[in-house]
Amino acid sequence: MPSTIEALYRNSKLPLEERLSDLLGRMTLEEKVAQLTIFHMQTNVLPDQTVELDESTRSRLANGIGGLGRPGQHIGPRETAVATNAIQKHLREQTRLGIPAFFIDEALHGLMAAGSTSFPQAIGLASTWDPDLVEQVFEAASQEMRARGENWALTPVLDLAREPRWGRTEETYGEDPYLGSRIGVAAVRGLQGRELPIGPEHVLATAKHFAAHGQPEGGRNCAPANFAEGELRENYLAAFQAAVQEAGVGSVMASYNEINGIPVHIHPWLLDQVLRQEWGFPGLLVSDGNGITMLETFHHVAASKDEATRKALKAGIDFELDTCYSGTLLEQVRSGAVPETWVDRAAERVLRAKFLLGLFDHPYADPDKAERVTNDSEHRQLALQAARKSLVLLKNDGLLPLDPGEIKTLAVIGPNAAGLHLGGYSADPGRGVTILEGIRQKAGGRMNVIHAEGCKITADDFGGQAWRGWHENATNPPDPVEDDRLLAEALKQAKKADVVLLVLGETESISREAWSELHLGDRDSLDLPGRQNDLVRGVLAMGVPTVALLINGRPLSVNELAEHANALFEGWYLGQEGGTAFAEALFGETNPGGRLPITFPRSVGQVPAFYNHKPSVQRSYVLAGNGSLFPFGHGLSYTTFAYKNLQVSPARIPPDGQALVRVEVTNTGKRAGDEVVQLYVHDVTAEMVTRPVKQLKGFRRITLQPGERQFVEFTLGVAELSYVNEKMEKAVEPGAFEIMVGGSSAEVQTAQLEVIP
């Protein structure tokens, strides 16, 4: 029983800093070290809704614990709440100081726990270009998480995805620092709320992976990132800086990679000078899983696990998702190899976060609420709305939307039609609508819906729950003989159809985090894997009107589909309600309005292919030309939009001035629809540091009725016009700027702005 019932740190009426100082002054070295560590345990909830902790667990928790990992991985929301309550009760009543624990989990596109709502994958959320919606999605995820007693989310991923061979592309918000920062700030605010202390339905958010993890050499996960400082500051650090300084993110996770030769987990410039000193980050720096150990085994900058521990703690890693700090850190402090002040610094940051979460005063969850709010009707409706808004129509020659009254037979063909695809970092939501199911439900007997698989992408379909393949090590190729049979059967079915829907792409088994040689997920090609191109050619050769839907985690070089299919959608992973959302769009009940957050190259040889490149990346390839397959910001609608009267006022401003950009947008079609109005800026003639051909600096998703017009306005100022100069300082250069507004990065109107000295 704790002997400090009347201690100051237990008094909820006192200021946080006073409580924190009092607690730290009472702690032993053993108790401080324990706060820097994580403990993974399998919790069994007994039939009478109690939890019995075995002796080894009690021993591990004797000095308290920083956090416990993924308590709800294999149990439902009520059981998770019961389990977290039991552990918090044990810590509160059976340890000397009664310090509560973090319960840590993943929430990339919804809480990664049994029964929780699965929203569209992160890159799909970015395709909505709707920060308000994204904030709502993460509010729902945080509510489900906190109701279970979990309080620290290892999300959002703020890496720029500029290497689509990389298997983690799907976890990001795309290739652009501005879009990534706006969606990232929304995600942090959804998780943490907008003020401190963090409220009872919110959790600690984590900006990861800090930094430059999304363009690894060769597209190989964890490979080096070698970039000039100016490039890092202007692009790869931008979303992280916004998360820290605008959204007040509570934790930042170091990335596995090295930057310019130094592994990030011990990178003094990045972790201390930039993050702590320049940005003023007061929160927790956390290792990635096994990241400290990899200093020895992967990067070879430490001769032992002990040395890796010393280097990481010195660099400022406060909390580990690893087993280093729980190893010999205590002995190293006692021997004098590690200063105790390093431990004090880290423990203070851990405990401050626990106070900000209110864990000392309200450590317990409500099992009834956990069961009630998890994947409830409101969250399912939000998942459906997010899926609707994330769907991107890449091509339509007029075939869409389909009229069910004019179609007798619709053939749904392809390896991704019948399985539930959720993307990586998913758990079983307990429900889910596949593409095939969604179409059959919407067809409602008005047409004959037939199905054929066509071919396989991998040999395993995991019982129709394809997302489970993300977890498995082996990726087994399909049987060629079976593929021949499936292809022949699909072509027979296609002949019977008035319209064919091809559902193609990748699976979670081949587009995923490559965390070891046994669990690979990076590719050396962006073509459709397996026999899918044979299936495409066979169906298109029949001349049957054909719609294609891509379900995948990265941009794919689908040149034949882009040229010859009548219509083409990008779905990424649409979440548990994805089948319903797609069927609504296919039959015209909703109008697609998503936009690409990443460029689609024509081939892997064009990589990197991001839109905001420098002017010198202009020259074409011999025999291949230039230009992307689909540009950044691209997306079509079942209606049309016209832009006119683009104005910039005033047309001349000083470097610290502001200008108003105003454009008139009209729905010129016959359907209501969403348009994403995009603002780009180009510094025409740079003083010394070259500038990109264009940079996104504003956007707004609007809904217009047929014939309706709206004036959309943006403000341009220092934030939008500045850049990182040769002195590594933000500055606005005098001179001419092109101000571009339109519906994609490739279709804009242009006006002029002059910055005068």
Coordinates of N, CA and C in Angstrom, one line a residue, residues 165-356:
R165 N 8.1 2.9 -54.2 CA 8.4 1.5 -54.0 C 8.4 1.1 -52.5
W166 N 8.5 2.1 -51.7 CA 8.5 1.9 -50.2 C 7.2 1.3 -49.8
G167 N 7.2 0.2 -49.0 CA 5.9 -0.4 -48.6 C 5.1 0.3 -47.6
R168 N 5.6 1.4 -47.0 CA 4.9 2.1 -46.0 C 4.2 3.4 -46.6
T169 N 4.3 3.5 -47.9 CA 3.7 4.7 -48.6 C 2.2 4.9 -48.1
E170 N 1.5 3.8 -48.0 CA 0.1 3.9 -47.6 C -0.1 4.5 -46.2
E171 N 0.9 4.5 -45.3 CA 0.7 5.0 -44.0 C 0.8 6.5 -43.9
T172 N 1.2 7.1 -45.0 CA 1.5 8.6 -45.0 C 0.3 9.4 -45.6
Y173 N 0.5 10.7 -45.6 CA -0.4 11.6 -46.2 C 0.1 12.1 -47.5
G174 N 1.0 11.4 -48.1 CA 1.3 11.7 -49.5 C 2.7 12.4 -49.6
E175 N 2.9 13.1 -50.7 CA 4.2 13.6 -51.1 C 4.4 15.0 -50.8
D176 N 3.4 15.8 -50.3 CA 3.5 17.2 -50.2 C 3.6 17.7 -48.8
P177 N 4.6 18.6 -48.5 CA 4.7 19.0 -47.1 C 3.6 19.9 -46.6
Y178 N 2.9 20.6 -47.5 CA 1.8 21.5 -47.0 C 0.6 20.6 -46.8
L179 N 0.2 19.8 -47.7 CA -1.0 18.9 -47.5 C -0.7 18.0 -46.3
G180 N 0.5 17.4 -46.2 CA 0.8 16.6 -45.1 C 0.7 17.3 -43.7
S181 N 1.1 18.6 -43.7 CA 1.1 19.3 -42.4 C -0.4 19.6 -42.1
R182 N -1.2 19.9 -43.0 CA -2.6 20.2 -42.7 C -3.4 19.0 -42.3
I183 N -3.2 17.9 -42.9 CA -3.8 16.6 -42.5 C -3.2 16.2 -41.2
G184 N -1.9 16.3 -41.0 CA -1.2 15.9 -39.8 C -1.7 16.7 -38.6
V185 N -1.8 18.0 -38.7 CA -2.3 18.8 -37.6 C -3.7 18.4 -37.2
A186 N -4.5 18.1 -38.2 CA -5.9 17.7 -38.0 C -5.9 16.4 -37.2
A187 N -5.0 15.4 -37.6 CA -5.0 14.1 -36.9 C -4.6 14.3 -35.5
V188 N -3.5 15.1 -35.2 CA -3.1 15.4 -33.8 C -4.2 16.0 -33.0
R189 N -4.9 17.0 -33.6 CA -6.0 17.6 -32.8 C -7.1 16.7 -32.6
G190 N -7.4 15.8 -33.5 CA -8.4 14.8 -33.3 C -8.1 13.9 -32.1
L191 N -6.8 13.5 -32.1 CA -6.4 12.5 -31.0 C -6.3 13.2 -29.7
Q192 N -5.6 14.3 -29.6 CA -5.3 15.0 -28.3 C -6.3 16.0 -27.9
G193 N -7.1 16.5 -28.8 CA -7.9 17.7 -28.5 C -7.1 18.9 -28.9
R194 N -7.7 20.1 -28.6 CA -7.1 21.3 -29.0 C -6.6 22.1 -27.8
E195 N -6.6 21.5 -26.6 CA -6.1 22.3 -25.4 C -5.5 21.3 -24.4
L196 N -4.7 21.8 -23.5 CA -4.1 21.1 -22.4 C -4.8 21.5 -21.1
P197 N -4.9 20.6 -20.2 CA -4.5 19.2 -20.2 C -5.4 18.4 -21.2
I198 N -5.0 17.2 -21.6 CA -5.7 16.4 -22.5 C -7.0 15.8 -21.8
G199 N -8.1 16.0 -22.5 CA -9.4 15.6 -22.0 C -9.6 14.1 -21.8
P200 N -10.6 13.7 -21.1 CA -10.9 12.3 -20.8 C -11.3 11.4 -22.0
E201 N -11.5 12.0 -23.2 CA -11.9 11.2 -24.4 C -10.8 11.4 -25.4
H202 N -9.6 11.9 -25.0 CA -8.5 12.1 -25.9 C -7.3 11.4 -25.4
V203 N -6.3 11.2 -26.3 CA -5.1 10.5 -26.0 C -3.8 11.2 -26.4
L204 N -2.7 10.8 -26.0 CA -1.4 11.4 -26.4 C -1.1 10.9 -27.8
A205 N -0.8 11.9 -28.7 CA -0.5 11.6 -30.1 C 1.0 11.5 -30.3
T206 N 1.4 10.9 -31.4 CA 2.9 10.7 -31.7 C 3.1 11.0 -33.1
A207 N 4.0 12.0 -33.4 CA 4.4 12.4 -34.7 C 5.5 11.5 -35.1
K208 N 5.4 10.7 -36.2 CA 6.4 9.8 -36.6 C 6.4 9.7 -38.1
H209 N 7.5 9.3 -38.7 CA 8.8 8.8 -38.1 C 9.8 9.9 -38.3
F210 N 10.3 10.5 -37.3 CA 11.1 11.7 -37.3 C 12.6 11.3 -37.6
A211 N 13.0 11.5 -38.8 CA 12.4 12.2 -40.0 C 13.1 11.7 -41.3
A212 N 12.5 12.1 -42.4 CA 13.0 11.8 -43.7 C 13.0 10.3 -44.0
H213 N 12.0 9.6 -43.4 CA 11.9 8.1 -43.5 C 11.2 7.7 -44.8
G214 N 10.5 8.6 -45.5 CA 9.6 8.3 -46.6 C 10.3 8.3 -48.0
Q215 N 11.6 8.5 -48.1 CA 12.2 8.5 -49.4 C 13.6 7.7 -49.2
P216 N 13.5 6.5 -48.7 CA 14.7 5.7 -48.5 C 15.4 5.3 -49.8
E217 N 16.7 5.1 -49.8 CA 17.4 4.7 -50.9 C 16.9 3.4 -51.5
G218 N 16.6 3.4 -52.8 CA 16.1 2.2 -53.4 C 14.7 1.8 -53.0
G219 N 14.0 2.6 -52.2 CA 12.7 2.3 -51.7 C 12.7 1.2 -50.6
R220 N 13.8 0.9 -50.1 CA 14.0 -0.1 -49.1 C 13.8 0.5 -47.7
N221 N 12.8 -0.1 -46.9 CA 12.5 0.4 -45.6 C 13.8 0.5 -44.7
C222 N 13.9 1.6 -44.1 CA 15.0 1.9 -43.1 C 16.3 2.3 -43.8
A223 N 16.4 2.3 -45.1 CA 17.6 2.7 -45.8 C 17.9 4.1 -45.6
P224 N 19.2 4.5 -45.9 CA 19.6 5.9 -45.6 C 18.8 7.0 -46.3
A225 N 18.8 8.1 -45.7 CA 18.2 9.3 -46.3 C 19.3 10.4 -46.2
N226 N 19.7 10.8 -47.4 CA 20.8 11.7 -47.5 C 20.3 13.0 -48.2
F227 N 20.1 14.0 -47.5 CA 19.5 15.3 -48.0 C 20.2 16.5 -47.4
A228 N 20.3 17.5 -48.2 CA 20.9 18.8 -47.7 C 20.0 19.3 -46.6
E229 N 20.6 20.1 -45.8 CA 19.8 20.7 -44.6 C 18.6 21.5 -45.1
G230 N 18.8 22.3 -46.1 CA 17.7 23.1 -46.6 C 16.6 22.3 -47.1
E231 N 16.9 21.2 -47.8 CA 15.8 20.3 -48.2 C 15.1 19.6 -47.1
L232 N 15.8 19.2 -46.1 CA 15.2 18.7 -44.9 C 14.3 19.7 -44.2
R233 N 14.8 20.9 -44.0 CA 14.0 21.8 -43.3 C 12.7 22.2 -44.1
E234 N 12.8 22.4 -45.4 CA 11.7 22.9 -46.1 C 10.7 21.9 -46.4
N235 N 11.1 20.6 -46.6 CA 10.2 19.6 -47.0 C 10.0 18.5 -45.9
Y236 N 11.0 17.8 -45.5 CA 10.8 16.6 -44.7 C 10.5 16.9 -43.3
L237 N 10.8 18.1 -42.8 CA 10.6 18.5 -41.4 C 9.3 19.3 -41.3
A238 N 8.7 19.8 -42.4 CA 7.7 20.8 -42.3 C 6.4 20.3 -41.5
A239 N 6.0 19.0 -41.8 CA 4.8 18.5 -41.2 C 5.0 18.3 -39.7
F240 N 6.3 17.9 -39.3 CA 6.6 17.7 -37.9 C 6.6 19.0 -37.2
Q241 N 7.2 20.0 -37.8 CA 7.2 21.3 -37.2 C 5.8 21.8 -36.9
A242 N 4.9 21.6 -37.9 CA 3.5 22.1 -37.7 C 2.8 21.3 -36.6
A243 N 3.1 20.0 -36.5 CA 2.5 19.1 -35.4 C 3.0 19.6 -34.1
V244 N 4.3 20.0 -34.0 CA 4.8 20.5 -32.7 C 4.3 21.9 -32.4
Q245 N 4.4 22.8 -33.3 CA 4.2 24.2 -32.9 C 2.8 24.6 -33.1
E246 N 2.0 24.0 -34.0 CA 0.6 24.3 -34.1 C -0.3 23.5 -33.3
A247 N -0.1 22.1 -33.4 CA -1.0 21.2 -32.7 C -0.5 20.8 -31.3
G248 N 0.7 21.1 -31.0 CA 1.2 20.7 -29.6 C 1.3 19.2 -29.4
V249 N 1.7 18.5 -30.4 CA 1.8 17.0 -30.3 C 2.6 16.6 -29.1
G250 N 2.1 15.6 -28.4 CA 2.7 15.3 -27.1 C 4.0 14.4 -27.2
S251 N 4.1 13.7 -28.3 CA 5.3 12.8 -28.4 C 5.8 12.8 -29.8
V252 N 7.0 12.5 -30.0 CA 7.7 12.4 -31.3 C 8.5 11.1 -31.3
M253 N 8.4 10.3 -32.4 CA 9.1 9.0 -32.5 C 10.2 9.2 -33.5
A254 N 11.4 8.8 -33.0 CA 12.6 8.8 -33.9 C 12.4 7.7 -34.9
S255 N 13.0 7.9 -36.1 CA 12.9 7.0 -37.2 C 14.1 6.0 -37.3
Y256 N 13.9 4.9 -37.9 CA 14.9 3.9 -38.0 C 16.1 4.3 -38.8
N257 N 15.9 5.2 -39.8 CA 16.9 5.4 -40.8 C 18.1 6.3 -40.3
E258 N 19.1 6.4 -41.1 CA 20.1 7.4 -40.8 C 19.9 8.6 -41.7
I259 N 20.3 9.7 -41.3 CA 20.3 11.0 -42.1 C 21.7 11.5 -42.2
N260 N 22.2 11.5 -43.4 CA 23.5 12.0 -43.7 C 24.6 11.3 -42.8
G261 N 24.4 10.0 -42.7 CA 25.4 9.2 -42.0 C 25.2 8.9 -40.5
I262 N 24.2 9.6 -39.9 CA 24.0 9.5 -38.4 C 22.6 8.9 -38.2
P263 N 22.5 7.7 -37.5 CA 21.2 7.2 -37.2 C 20.4 8.1 -36.4
V264 N 19.1 8.3 -36.7 CA 18.3 9.3 -36.1 C 18.2 9.1 -34.6
H265 N 18.2 7.8 -34.1 CA 18.1 7.6 -32.7 C 19.2 8.2 -31.8
I266 N 20.3 8.7 -32.5 CA 21.4 9.3 -31.8 C 21.8 10.6 -32.5
H267 N 20.8 11.2 -33.2 CA 21.2 12.4 -34.1 C 21.1 13.7 -33.3
P268 N 22.2 14.3 -32.8 CA 22.1 15.4 -32.0 C 21.5 16.6 -32.6
W269 N 21.8 16.9 -33.9 CA 21.3 18.0 -34.6 C 19.7 17.9 -34.7
L270 N 19.2 16.8 -35.1 CA 17.8 16.6 -35.3 C 17.0 16.6 -34.0
L271 N 17.5 15.8 -33.1 CA 16.7 15.5 -31.8 C 16.8 16.7 -30.8
D272 N 18.0 17.3 -30.8 CA 18.2 18.4 -29.8 C 18.1 19.8 -30.4
Q273 N 19.0 20.1 -31.4 CA 19.1 21.4 -31.9 C 17.8 21.8 -32.6
V274 N 17.3 21.0 -33.4 CA 16.1 21.4 -34.2 C 14.8 21.2 -33.3
L275 N 14.6 19.9 -32.9 CA 13.3 19.6 -32.2 C 13.2 20.3 -30.8
R276 N 14.2 20.2 -30.0 CA 14.1 20.8 -28.6 C 14.4 22.3 -28.6
Q277 N 15.5 22.7 -29.2 CA 16.0 24.1 -29.0 C 15.2 25.0 -30.0
E278 N 15.2 24.7 -31.3 CA 14.6 25.6 -32.2 C 13.1 25.6 -32.1
W279 N 12.5 24.4 -32.1 CA 11.0 24.3 -32.1 C 10.4 24.4 -30.7
G280 N 11.3 24.2 -29.6 CA 10.8 24.3 -28.3 C 9.9 23.1 -27.9
F281 N 10.1 21.9 -28.4 CA 9.3 20.8 -28.1 C 9.5 20.3 -26.6
P282 N 8.5 20.3 -25.8 CA 8.6 19.9 -24.4 C 8.2 18.5 -24.1
G283 N 7.8 17.8 -25.1 CA 7.2 16.5 -24.9 C 8.1 15.3 -24.9
L284 N 7.6 14.1 -25.1 CA 8.3 12.9 -25.1 C 8.9 12.5 -26.4
L285 N 10.2 12.1 -26.3 CA 10.8 11.5 -27.5 C 10.9 10.0 -27.3
V286 N 10.3 9.3 -28.2 CA 10.2 7.8 -28.0 C 10.9 7.1 -29.1
S287 N 11.5 6.0 -28.8 CA 12.2 5.2 -29.8 C 11.2 4.5 -30.6
D288 N 11.5 4.0 -31.8 CA 10.7 3.1 -32.5 C 11.0 1.7 -32.0
G289 N 10.1 0.8 -32.3 CA 10.3 -0.6 -31.8 C 11.6 -1.2 -32.2
N290 N 12.4 -1.6 -31.2 CA 13.7 -2.2 -31.5 C 14.7 -1.2 -32.1
G291 N 14.4 0.1 -32.1 CA 15.2 1.1 -32.7 C 16.5 1.3 -32.0
I292 N 16.6 1.2 -30.7 CA 17.8 1.3 -30.0 C 18.7 0.1 -30.2
T293 N 18.2 -1.0 -30.1 CA 18.9 -2.3 -30.4 C 19.6 -2.2 -31.8
M294 N 18.9 -1.6 -32.7 CA 19.4 -1.5 -34.1 C 20.6 -0.7 -34.2
L295 N 20.9 0.2 -33.3 CA 22.2 0.9 -33.3 C 23.3 0.0 -33.3
E296 N 23.2 -1.2 -32.6 CA 24.2 -2.2 -32.6 C 24.1 -3.1 -33.8
T297 N 22.9 -3.7 -34.0 CA 22.7 -4.8 -34.9 C 22.5 -4.4 -36.4
F298 N 22.1 -3.1 -36.6 CA 21.7 -2.7 -38.0 C 22.7 -1.6 -38.5
H299 N 22.9 -0.6 -37.6 CA 23.7 0.6 -38.1 C 25.2 0.4 -37.7
H300 N 25.4 -0.4 -36.7 CA 26.8 -0.7 -36.3 C 27.5 0.6 -35.8
V301 N 26.8 1.3 -35.0 CA 27.4 2.5 -34.3 C 27.5 2.3 -32.8
A302 N 27.2 1.1 -32.4 CA 27.4 0.7 -31.0 C 27.9 -0.7 -30.9
A303 N 28.9 -0.9 -30.0 CA 29.5 -2.3 -30.0 C 28.7 -3.2 -29.1
S304 N 27.7 -2.7 -28.4 CA 26.9 -3.6 -27.5 C 25.5 -2.9 -27.3
K305 N 24.6 -3.7 -26.7 CA 23.3 -3.1 -26.3 C 23.5 -2.0 -25.2
D306 N 24.5 -2.2 -24.4 CA 24.7 -1.3 -23.3 C 25.2 0.1 -23.9
E307 N 26.1 0.0 -24.9 CA 26.5 1.3 -25.5 C 25.4 1.9 -26.3
A308 N 24.5 1.1 -26.9 CA 23.4 1.7 -27.6 C 22.5 2.4 -26.6
T309 N 22.3 1.8 -25.5 CA 21.4 2.4 -24.4 C 22.0 3.8 -24.0
R310 N 23.3 3.8 -23.8 CA 23.9 5.1 -23.4 C 23.8 6.2 -24.4
K311 N 24.1 5.8 -25.7 CA 24.0 6.8 -26.8 C 22.6 7.3 -27.0
A312 N 21.6 6.4 -26.9 CA 20.2 6.9 -27.1 C 19.7 7.8 -26.0
L313 N 20.0 7.4 -24.8 CA 19.6 8.2 -23.7 C 20.3 9.6 -23.7
K314 N 21.5 9.6 -24.0 CA 22.3 10.9 -24.1 C 21.7 11.8 -25.2
A315 N 21.3 11.1 -26.3 CA 20.7 11.9 -27.4 C 19.3 12.5 -27.1
G316 N 18.7 11.9 -26.1 CA 17.4 12.5 -25.7 C 16.2 11.6 -25.9
I317 N 16.4 10.3 -26.2 CA 15.3 9.3 -26.3 C 14.8 9.1 -24.9
D318 N 13.6 9.5 -24.6 CA 13.1 9.5 -23.2 C 12.5 8.1 -22.9
F319 N 11.8 7.5 -23.8 CA 11.0 6.3 -23.6 C 11.3 5.3 -24.7
E320 N 11.4 4.1 -24.4 CA 11.8 3.1 -25.4 C 10.7 2.1 -25.6
L321 N 10.5 1.8 -26.9 CA 9.6 0.6 -27.3 C 10.6 -0.5 -27.6
D322 N 11.3 -0.9 -26.6 CA 12.5 -1.8 -26.8 C 12.8 -2.5 -25.5
T323 N 13.9 -3.1 -25.4 CA 14.3 -3.8 -24.1 C 15.6 -3.3 -23.6
C324 N 16.1 -2.2 -24.1 CA 17.4 -1.7 -23.7 C 17.4 -1.0 -22.3
Y325 N 16.5 -0.1 -22.1 CA 16.4 0.7 -20.9 C 16.1 -0.3 -19.7
S326 N 15.3 -1.3 -20.0 CA 14.9 -2.2 -18.9 C 16.0 -3.3 -18.7
G327 N 17.1 -3.2 -19.5 CA 18.2 -4.1 -19.4 C 19.2 -3.7 -18.3
T328 N 20.3 -3.1 -18.7 CA 21.3 -2.7 -17.8 C 21.4 -1.2 -17.5
L329 N 20.4 -0.4 -17.9 CA 20.5 1.0 -17.6 C 20.7 1.3 -16.1
L330 N 19.9 0.6 -15.3 CA 20.1 0.8 -13.9 C 21.5 0.5 -13.4
E331 N 22.1 -0.6 -13.8 CA 23.5 -0.9 -13.4 C 24.5 0.1 -14.0
Q332 N 24.2 0.6 -15.2 CA 25.1 1.6 -15.8 C 25.1 2.9 -15.0
V333 N 23.9 3.3 -14.5 CA 23.9 4.5 -13.7 C 24.6 4.3 -12.4
R334 N 24.4 3.2 -11.8 CA 25.0 2.9 -10.5 C 26.6 2.8 -10.7
S335 N 27.0 2.4 -11.8 CA 28.5 2.3 -12.0 C 29.1 3.6 -12.4
G336 N 28.3 4.6 -12.7 CA 28.8 5.9 -13.2 C 28.9 6.0 -14.7
A337 N 28.6 4.9 -15.4 CA 28.7 5.0 -16.9 C 27.7 5.9 -17.5
V338 N 26.5 6.1 -16.9 CA 25.5 6.9 -17.3 C 25.1 7.9 -16.2
P339 N 25.2 9.2 -16.4 CA 24.8 10.2 -15.4 C 23.3 10.0 -15.0
E340 N 23.0 10.1 -13.7 CA 21.6 10.0 -13.3 C 20.8 11.2 -13.8
T341 N 21.4 12.3 -14.1 CA 20.7 13.4 -14.7 C 20.0 13.1 -16.0
W342 N 20.6 12.2 -16.8 CA 20.0 11.8 -18.0 C 18.6 11.1 -17.7
V343 N 18.7 10.2 -16.7 CA 17.5 9.5 -16.3 C 16.4 10.5 -15.7
D344 N 16.9 11.4 -14.9 CA 15.9 12.4 -14.4 C 15.2 13.2 -15.5
R345 N 16.0 13.6 -16.5 CA 15.4 14.4 -17.6 C 14.3 13.6 -18.3
A346 N 14.6 12.3 -18.6 CA 13.6 11.5 -19.3 C 12.4 11.2 -18.4
A347 N 12.7 10.8 -17.2 CA 11.5 10.5 -16.2 C 10.6 11.7 -16.1
E348 N 11.2 12.9 -16.0 CA 10.4 14.1 -15.9 C 9.4 14.3 -17.0
R349 N 9.9 14.0 -18.3 CA 9.1 14.1 -19.4 C 8.0 13.1 -19.5
V350 N 8.3 11.9 -19.1 CA 7.3 10.8 -19.0 C 6.2 11.2 -18.0
L351 N 6.6 11.6 -16.9 CA 5.6 11.9 -15.8 C 4.8 13.1 -16.2
R352 N 5.4 14.1 -16.8 CA 4.6 15.3 -17.2 C 3.5 14.9 -18.2
A353 N 3.8 14.0 -19.1 CA 2.8 13.5 -20.0 C 1.7 12.8 -19.3
K354 N 2.0 12.0 -18.3 CA 1.0 11.3 -17.5 C 0.1 12.3 -16.7
F355 N 0.7 13.3 -16.2 CA -0.1 14.3 -15.5 C -1.0 15.0 -16.6
L356 N -0.5 15.4 -17.7 CA -1.3 16.1 -18.7 C -2.5 15.2 -19.2

